[in-house]
């Protein structure tokens, strides 16, 4: 589970990378402390590198149960705002990435940072193929 404030950019890009890079190995989704809309800049920035996230939707964290996830990654420093049951999952990390919604020109840099972290995350976990 990748989680962010509004599930509109960073968590959406992380979900896109994890689905593309972990295809057949992991199941992934994203959500936000509140739902909004997937930002057009996030869609365009991912499309630049060949990953299509146009069918992803913004979802509220409240639609999910923490027991259903082994790994929870906060992308925006919002870990302190998450309900405690999410922070105490088996693996929790808070990547604290800059918000490109506030500075659209940094979308490519944030996207590339997310890609590297997702690659490291996938490499760090013991993967049992998803059937």
mmCIF file of C-alpha atoms in Angstrom:
data_model
loop_
_atom_site.group_PDB
_atom_site.id
_atom_site.type_symbol
_atom_site.label_atom_id
_atom_site.label_comp_id
_atom_site.label_asym_id
_atom_site.label_seq_id
_atom_site.Cartn_x
_atom_site.Cartn_y
_atom_site.Cartn_z
ATOM 1 C CA UNK A 1 0.000 0.000 0.000
ATOM 2 C CA UNK A 2 1.391 3.353 -1.073
ATOM 3 C CA UNK A 3 -0.331 6.165 0.786
ATOM 4 C CA UNK A 4 -0.205 9.931 0.496
ATOM 5 C CA UNK A 5 -2.366 12.881 1.456
ATOM 6 C CA UNK A 6 -4.716 12.957 -1.535
ATOM 7 C CA UNK A 7 -3.623 9.932 -3.617
ATOM 8 C CA UNK A 8 -3.238 12.215 -6.612
ATOM 9 C CA UNK A 9 0.435 12.152 -7.638
ATOM 10 C CA UNK A 10 3.270 10.526 -5.634
ATOM 11 C CA UNK A 11 1.351 7.470 -4.449
ATOM 12 C CA UNK A 12 -0.176 7.078 -7.913
ATOM 13 C CA UNK A 13 3.261 7.128 -9.558
ATOM 14 C CA UNK A 14 4.553 4.614 -6.976
ATOM 15 C CA UNK A 15 1.600 2.330 -7.688
ATOM 16 C CA UNK A 16 2.312 2.582 -11.422
ATOM 17 C CA UNK A 17 5.995 1.727 -10.966
ATOM 18 C CA UNK A 18 5.283 -1.160 -8.591
ATOM 19 C CA UNK A 19 2.704 -2.640 -10.963
ATOM 20 C CA UNK A 20 5.090 -2.334 -13.924
ATOM 21 C CA UNK A 21 8.297 -3.429 -12.164
ATOM 22 C CA UNK A 22 6.738 -6.032 -9.872
ATOM 23 C CA UNK A 23 4.284 -7.515 -12.355
ATOM 24 C CA UNK A 24 3.479 -11.094 -11.381
ATOM 25 C CA UNK A 25 5.477 -10.743 -8.156
ATOM 26 C CA UNK A 26 3.505 -8.332 -5.983
ATOM 27 C CA UNK A 27 0.011 -6.951 -5.604
ATOM 28 C CA UNK A 28 -0.131 -3.225 -5.039
ATOM 29 C CA UNK A 29 -2.558 -0.372 -4.624
ATOM 30 C CA UNK A 30 -2.460 3.188 -3.382
ATOM 31 C CA UNK A 31 -4.714 5.432 -1.360
ATOM 32 C CA UNK A 32 -4.851 8.790 0.349
ATOM 33 C CA UNK A 33 -5.834 10.189 3.696
ATOM 34 C CA UNK A 34 -8.568 11.645 1.510
ATOM 35 C CA UNK A 35 -9.434 10.817 -2.101
ATOM 36 C CA UNK A 36 -9.197 13.365 -4.896
ATOM 37 C CA UNK A 37 -8.302 13.053 -8.600
ATOM 38 C CA UNK A 38 -5.193 11.619 -10.241
ATOM 39 C CA UNK A 39 -3.260 14.671 -11.405
ATOM 40 C CA UNK A 40 -2.873 15.095 -15.144
ATOM 41 C CA UNK A 41 0.792 15.981 -14.565
ATOM 42 C CA UNK A 42 1.356 12.608 -12.865
ATOM 43 C CA UNK A 43 -0.264 10.798 -15.792
ATOM 44 C CA UNK A 44 1.794 12.769 -18.341
ATOM 45 C CA UNK A 45 5.066 12.373 -16.414
ATOM 46 C CA UNK A 46 4.626 8.605 -16.203
ATOM 47 C CA UNK A 47 3.542 8.380 -19.844
ATOM 48 C CA UNK A 48 6.871 10.050 -20.791
ATOM 49 C CA UNK A 49 8.650 6.881 -19.638
ATOM 50 C CA UNK A 50 6.128 4.425 -21.008
ATOM 51 C CA UNK A 51 3.972 3.706 -17.950
ATOM 52 C CA UNK A 52 0.256 4.373 -18.342
ATOM 53 C CA UNK A 53 -1.587 5.218 -15.120
ATOM 54 C CA UNK A 54 -4.679 6.725 -16.763
ATOM 55 C CA UNK A 55 -6.911 3.941 -15.412
ATOM 56 C CA UNK A 56 -5.790 4.363 -11.805
ATOM 57 C CA UNK A 57 -8.199 6.141 -9.481
ATOM 58 C CA UNK A 58 -7.795 8.042 -6.245
ATOM 59 C CA UNK A 59 -9.055 6.011 -3.288
ATOM 60 C CA UNK A 60 -9.483 6.891 0.411
ATOM 61 C CA UNK A 61 -7.423 4.904 2.933
ATOM 62 C CA UNK A 62 -10.660 4.291 4.833
ATOM 63 C CA UNK A 63 -11.737 1.891 2.054
ATOM 64 C CA UNK A 64 -8.967 -0.527 3.090
ATOM 65 C CA UNK A 65 -8.015 -2.645 6.094
ATOM 66 C CA UNK A 66 -4.402 -2.613 7.374
ATOM 67 C CA UNK A 67 -4.513 -6.385 7.991
ATOM 68 C CA UNK A 68 -4.640 -6.884 4.225
ATOM 69 C CA UNK A 69 -1.180 -5.341 3.651
ATOM 70 C CA UNK A 70 2.329 -6.529 4.508
ATOM 71 C CA UNK A 71 4.022 -3.285 3.497
ATOM 72 C CA UNK A 72 2.810 0.295 3.908
ATOM 73 C CA UNK A 73 4.783 3.151 2.382
ATOM 74 C CA UNK A 74 3.922 6.779 3.066
ATOM 75 C CA UNK A 75 5.301 9.059 0.372
ATOM 76 C CA UNK A 76 4.663 12.467 1.838
ATOM 77 C CA UNK A 77 5.703 12.492 5.458
ATOM 78 C CA UNK A 78 2.076 11.845 6.378
ATOM 79 C CA UNK A 79 3.018 8.768 8.392
ATOM 80 C CA UNK A 80 2.466 10.793 11.527
ATOM 81 C CA UNK A 81 -1.126 11.419 10.402
ATOM 82 C CA UNK A 82 -1.953 7.812 9.554
ATOM 83 C CA UNK A 83 -4.130 5.815 11.935
ATOM 84 C CA UNK A 84 -1.790 3.849 14.267
ATOM 85 C CA UNK A 85 -2.807 0.452 12.873
ATOM 86 C CA UNK A 86 -1.278 1.445 9.515
ATOM 87 C CA UNK A 87 2.039 2.588 10.974
ATOM 88 C CA UNK A 88 2.464 -0.669 12.906
ATOM 89 C CA UNK A 89 2.130 -2.947 9.849
ATOM 90 C CA UNK A 90 4.858 -5.556 9.342
ATOM 91 C CA UNK A 91 6.881 -3.137 7.180
ATOM 92 C CA UNK A 92 6.283 0.622 7.324
ATOM 93 C CA UNK A 93 8.393 3.370 5.764
ATOM 94 C CA UNK A 94 7.892 7.076 5.264
ATOM 95 C CA UNK A 95 9.748 8.277 2.165
ATOM 96 C CA UNK A 96 8.922 11.981 2.720
ATOM 97 C CA UNK A 97 9.141 13.036 -0.919
ATOM 98 C CA UNK A 98 8.611 16.585 -2.147
ATOM 99 C CA UNK A 99 5.073 17.365 -3.320
ATOM 100 C CA UNK A 100 5.108 18.039 -7.069
ATOM 101 C CA UNK A 101 1.546 19.378 -6.887
ATOM 102 C CA UNK A 102 3.038 22.462 -5.244
ATOM 103 C CA UNK A 103 5.812 22.754 -7.869
ATOM 104 C CA UNK A 104 4.774 21.017 -11.116
ATOM 105 C CA UNK A 105 8.248 21.480 -12.610
ATOM 106 C CA UNK A 106 9.636 18.888 -10.167
ATOM 107 C CA UNK A 107 7.336 16.073 -11.349
ATOM 108 C CA UNK A 108 10.126 14.373 -13.384
ATOM 109 C CA UNK A 109 12.592 14.497 -10.467
ATOM 110 C CA UNK A 110 10.067 13.140 -7.962
ATOM 111 C CA UNK A 111 9.020 10.449 -10.466
ATOM 112 C CA UNK A 112 12.645 9.334 -10.835
ATOM 113 C CA UNK A 113 13.132 9.281 -7.041
ATOM 114 C CA UNK A 114 10.018 7.135 -6.679
ATOM 115 C CA UNK A 115 11.262 4.751 -9.369
ATOM 116 C CA UNK A 116 14.577 4.208 -7.561
ATOM 117 C CA UNK A 117 12.860 3.638 -4.222
ATOM 118 C CA UNK A 118 10.345 1.193 -5.722
ATOM 119 C CA UNK A 119 13.208 -0.736 -7.364
ATOM 120 C CA UNK A 120 14.981 -0.920 -3.989
ATOM 121 C CA UNK A 121 11.761 -1.915 -2.212
ATOM 122 C CA UNK A 122 11.012 -4.738 -4.646
ATOM 123 C CA UNK A 123 14.616 -5.961 -4.402
ATOM 124 C CA UNK A 124 14.467 -5.922 -0.593
ATOM 125 C CA UNK A 125 11.403 -8.097 -0.134
ATOM 126 C CA UNK A 126 11.187 -11.844 -0.365
ATOM 127 C CA UNK A 127 8.832 -12.384 -3.243
ATOM 128 C CA UNK A 128 6.488 -15.317 -3.614
ATOM 129 C CA UNK A 129 4.910 -15.151 -7.085
ATOM 130 C CA UNK A 130 1.326 -13.913 -7.163
ATOM 131 C CA UNK A 131 -0.962 -16.583 -8.600
#
